[in-house]
C-alpha positions in Angstrom: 0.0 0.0 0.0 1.7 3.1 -1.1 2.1 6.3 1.2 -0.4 8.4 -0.8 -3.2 5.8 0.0 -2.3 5.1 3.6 -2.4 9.2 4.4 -5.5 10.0 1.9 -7.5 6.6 4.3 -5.8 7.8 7.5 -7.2 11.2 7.2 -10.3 9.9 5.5 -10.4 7.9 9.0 -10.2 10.9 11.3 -13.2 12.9 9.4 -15.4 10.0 9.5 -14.9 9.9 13.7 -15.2 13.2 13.6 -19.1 13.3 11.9 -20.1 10.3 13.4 -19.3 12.2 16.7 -21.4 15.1 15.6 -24.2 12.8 14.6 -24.8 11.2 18.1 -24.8 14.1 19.7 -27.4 15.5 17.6 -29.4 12.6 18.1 -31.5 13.7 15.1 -34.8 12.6 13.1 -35.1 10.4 10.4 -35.1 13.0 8.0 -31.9 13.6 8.9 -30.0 11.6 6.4 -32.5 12.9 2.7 -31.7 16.1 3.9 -28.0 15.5 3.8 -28.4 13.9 0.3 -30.4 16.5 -1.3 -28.0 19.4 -0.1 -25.1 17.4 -1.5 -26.7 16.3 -4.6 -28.0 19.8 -5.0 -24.1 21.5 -4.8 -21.8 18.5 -6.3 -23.7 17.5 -9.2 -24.1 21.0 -11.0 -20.1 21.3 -10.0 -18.9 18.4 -11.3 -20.6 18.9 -14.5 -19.5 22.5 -15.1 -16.4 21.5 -14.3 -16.8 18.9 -17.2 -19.8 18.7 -19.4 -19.0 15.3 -20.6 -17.9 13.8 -17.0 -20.6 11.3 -17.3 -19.9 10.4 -21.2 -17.9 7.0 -20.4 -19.6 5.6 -18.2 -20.9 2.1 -18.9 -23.5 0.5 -17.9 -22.2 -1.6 -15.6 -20.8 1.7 -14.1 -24.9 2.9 -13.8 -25.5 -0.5 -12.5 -23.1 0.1 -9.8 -24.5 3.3 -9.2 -27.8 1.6 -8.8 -27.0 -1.1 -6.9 -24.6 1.2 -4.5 -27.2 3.4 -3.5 -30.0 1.5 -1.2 -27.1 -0.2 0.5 -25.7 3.2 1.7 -29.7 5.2 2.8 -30.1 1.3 4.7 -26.4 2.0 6.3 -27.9 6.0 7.4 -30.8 4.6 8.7 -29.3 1.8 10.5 -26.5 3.6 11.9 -28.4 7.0 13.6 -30.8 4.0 15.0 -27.8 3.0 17.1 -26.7 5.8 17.8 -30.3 6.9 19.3 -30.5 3.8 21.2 -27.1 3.0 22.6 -23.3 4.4 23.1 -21.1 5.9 20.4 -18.5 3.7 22.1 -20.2 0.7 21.7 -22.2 1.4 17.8 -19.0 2.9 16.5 -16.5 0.6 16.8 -18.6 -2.6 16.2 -19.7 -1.0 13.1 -16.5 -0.5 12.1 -15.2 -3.6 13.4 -17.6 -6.2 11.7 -17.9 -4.3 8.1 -13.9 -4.9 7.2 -13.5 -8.0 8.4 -16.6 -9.2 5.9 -15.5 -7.2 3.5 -11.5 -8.4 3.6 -12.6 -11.8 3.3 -14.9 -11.0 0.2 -11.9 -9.3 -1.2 -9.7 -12.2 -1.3 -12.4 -14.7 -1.8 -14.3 -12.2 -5.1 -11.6 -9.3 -6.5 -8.7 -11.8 -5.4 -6.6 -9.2 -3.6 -4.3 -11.1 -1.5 -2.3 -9.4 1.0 1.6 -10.2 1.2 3.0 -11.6 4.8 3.4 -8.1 5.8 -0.7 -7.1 5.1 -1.8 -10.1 6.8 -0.3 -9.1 10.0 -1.1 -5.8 9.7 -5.1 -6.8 9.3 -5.0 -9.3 11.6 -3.6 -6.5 14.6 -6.2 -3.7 13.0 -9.2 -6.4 13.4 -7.5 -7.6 17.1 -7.8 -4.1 18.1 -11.1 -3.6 16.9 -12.3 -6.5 19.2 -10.5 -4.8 22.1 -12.0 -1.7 21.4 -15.8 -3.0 21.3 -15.9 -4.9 24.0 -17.6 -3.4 26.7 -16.3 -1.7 29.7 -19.1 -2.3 32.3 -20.0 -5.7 33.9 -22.7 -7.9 31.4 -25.3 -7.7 34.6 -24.9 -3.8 34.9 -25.6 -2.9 30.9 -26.5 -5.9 29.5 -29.6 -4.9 27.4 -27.9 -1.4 26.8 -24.7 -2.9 25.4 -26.4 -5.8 23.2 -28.7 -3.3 21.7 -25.5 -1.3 20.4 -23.8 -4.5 19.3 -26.7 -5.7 17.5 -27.3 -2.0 16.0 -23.5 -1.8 15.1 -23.6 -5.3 13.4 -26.4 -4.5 11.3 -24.5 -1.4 10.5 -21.4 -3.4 9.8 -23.1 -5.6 6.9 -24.1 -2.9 5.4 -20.2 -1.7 5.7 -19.1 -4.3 3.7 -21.6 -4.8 1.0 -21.2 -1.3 -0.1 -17.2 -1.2 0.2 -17.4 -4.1 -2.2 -19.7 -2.8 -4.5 -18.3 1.0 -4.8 -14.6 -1.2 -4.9 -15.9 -3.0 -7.8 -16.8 0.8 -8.9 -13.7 2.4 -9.1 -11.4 -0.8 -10.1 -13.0 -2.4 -12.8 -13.7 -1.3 -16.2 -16.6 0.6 -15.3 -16.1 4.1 -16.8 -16.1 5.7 -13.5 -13.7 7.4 -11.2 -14.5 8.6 -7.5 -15.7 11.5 -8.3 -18.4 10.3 -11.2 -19.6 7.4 -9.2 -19.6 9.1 -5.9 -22.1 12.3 -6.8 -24.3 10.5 -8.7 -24.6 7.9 -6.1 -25.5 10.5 -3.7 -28.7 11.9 -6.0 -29.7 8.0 -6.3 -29.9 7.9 -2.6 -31.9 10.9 -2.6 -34.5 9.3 -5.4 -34.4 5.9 -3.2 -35.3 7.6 0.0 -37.7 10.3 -1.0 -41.0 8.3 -0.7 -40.0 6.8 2.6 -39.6 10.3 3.7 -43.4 11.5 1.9 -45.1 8.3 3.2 -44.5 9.8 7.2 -47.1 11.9 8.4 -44.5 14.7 9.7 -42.2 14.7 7.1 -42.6 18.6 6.8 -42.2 19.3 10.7 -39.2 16.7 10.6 -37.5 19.0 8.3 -38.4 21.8 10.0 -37.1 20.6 13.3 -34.0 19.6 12.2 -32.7 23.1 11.6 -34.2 24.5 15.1 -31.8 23.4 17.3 -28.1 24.8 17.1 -26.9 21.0 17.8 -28.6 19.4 14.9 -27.6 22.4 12.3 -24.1 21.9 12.9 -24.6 17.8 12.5 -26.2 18.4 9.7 -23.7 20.6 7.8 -20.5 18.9 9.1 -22.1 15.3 7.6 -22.9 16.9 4.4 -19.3 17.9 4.3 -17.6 15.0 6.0 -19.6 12.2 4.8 -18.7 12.8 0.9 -15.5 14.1 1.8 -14.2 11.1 4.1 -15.4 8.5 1.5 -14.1 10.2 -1.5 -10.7 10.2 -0.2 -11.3 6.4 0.3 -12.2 5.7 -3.3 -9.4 7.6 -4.6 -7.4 5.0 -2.3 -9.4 2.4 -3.7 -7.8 3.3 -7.6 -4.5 2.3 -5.7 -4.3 -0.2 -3.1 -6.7 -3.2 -3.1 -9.8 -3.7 -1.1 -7.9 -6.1 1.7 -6.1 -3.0 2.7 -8.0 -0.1 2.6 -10.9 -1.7 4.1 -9.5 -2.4 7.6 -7.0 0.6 7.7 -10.1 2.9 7.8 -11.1 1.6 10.9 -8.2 3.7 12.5 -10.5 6.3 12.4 -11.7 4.2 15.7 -8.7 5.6 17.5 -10.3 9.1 16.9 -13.1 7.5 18.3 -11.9 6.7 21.4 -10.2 9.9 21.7 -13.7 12.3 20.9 -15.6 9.4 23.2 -13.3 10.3 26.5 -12.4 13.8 26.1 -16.0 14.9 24.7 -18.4 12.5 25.7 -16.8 11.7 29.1 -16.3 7.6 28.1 -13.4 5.6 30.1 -10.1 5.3 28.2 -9.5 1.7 30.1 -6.0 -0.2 29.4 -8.1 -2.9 27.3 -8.9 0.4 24.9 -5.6 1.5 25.0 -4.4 -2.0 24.0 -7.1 -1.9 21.1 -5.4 1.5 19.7 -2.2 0.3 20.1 -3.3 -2.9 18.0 -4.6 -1.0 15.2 -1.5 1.5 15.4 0.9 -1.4 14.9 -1.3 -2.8 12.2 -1.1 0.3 10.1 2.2 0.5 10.0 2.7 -3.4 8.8 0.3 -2.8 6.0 2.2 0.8 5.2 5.6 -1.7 5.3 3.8 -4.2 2.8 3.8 -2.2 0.0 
């Protein structure tokens, strides 16, 4: 894995923590997410093809197919995700989310695209997903949080699944003879989502007042406009790594963004740094490097 990939995933990582933090503490409505697509869609589309009036002009349809296919996976990983978050810990959704998604999606790498990691890549996945473990286990006795800490697992597994079926698909995306590069798969991707979700939103009585509230409180606003940013922003930066490393390796170095997490969840939401945590980033530090050495 070349240094350009590692640092554009690495930072990737640290915006992701960063909005996810903001989402929990918004604890927002359902709208939440088709508002956050239709801004982006609304800004990025009419950019990208100024920019380039023929951006979308070799695309094939396999690339639209993609597109298609990309697009329910990631409103279902919205929903499912801001459900967790409403109903259990940051500290426990987070990092099973992103614990469960790359190691499901590293095995479908090696088993589907056929990217198999050196000695050196091995190691360095194994110690990410050893730290991951760490990191989601829970800090409390099972009798003191057990329904608490089982709803978060369950919430962050669901979330996980969803992880990995669209880091395969939007992998498939940007490596195969599609047409499409981040950038035209990504925006277009996001106005799909938009489509997908838009009579889920209608169908709910309150839609209107949903939207409404959503810009009321000062909390919620600034959720909502640092996911519009980070969201695209963070995953962007992982497709362009995508176009040069393979799956096996990008998927799990992401989850470093889990160190951020840990860091955001004690100094900001007042969650115990324990040694077992520590040991986790540590883990996932070492693991880094091995896959940067693999290259």
């Amino acid at each position: 894995m070349s240094g350009l990939a590692l640092s554009l995933v690495l930072l990737a990582a640290l915006i992701h923590a960063t909005w996810n933090y903001f989402l929990k503490r918004a604890n927002a409505n359902r709208t939440f997410w088709w508002v956050v697509y239709i801004i982006t869609a609304a800004i990025t589309l009419p950019a990208v093809l100024l920019f380039d009036s023929d951006a979308f002009s070799q695309v094939t349809r396999t690339g639209w197919l993609v597109i298609l296919l990309s697009a329910p996976i990631h409103v279902l990983y919205g929903v499912i995700l801001q459900t967790g978050y409403r109903y259990s810990d940051y500290s426990v959704v987070y990092p099973t989310a992103r614990g469960t998604g790359p190691l499901i999606t590293v095995i479908a790498a090696v088993l589907i695209l056929g990217n198999a990691p050196t000695v050196s890549g091995w190691i360095g996945i194994a110690l990410i997903l050893l730290g991951i473990v760490l990191l989601a286990r829970p800090e409390h006795s099972q009798a003191a949080v057990a329904a608490h800490v089982k709803t978060g697992l369950f919430w962050g597994t669901l979330t996980g699944l969803c992880i990995a079926g669209y880091s395969f698909c939007d992998a498939w995306a940007v490596q195969q003879e599609t047409g499409l590069t981040p950038i035209t798969f990504y925006f277009p991707s996001i106005a799909m989502r938009a489509v997908v979700f838009t009579p889920f939103i209608l169908m709910r009585p309150r839609w209107r007042e949903e939207v409404r509230e959503l810009f009321r409180l000062p909390k919620v606003r600034q959720a909502v406009a640092v996911v519009t940013v980070g969201s695209p922003g963070a995953y962007i930066l992982v497709l362009f790594a995508m176009t040069m490393a393979p799956l096996a390796y990008v998927a799990p170095t992401r989850e470093v963004g889990m160190m951020a997490g840990v860091i955001l969840g004690g100094l900001l939401l007042k969650e115990k740094l324990s040694v077992k945590r520590l040991l986790g980033v540590l883990g996932m530090t070492l693991g880094v490097v091995a896959i940067g050495l693999s290259s």
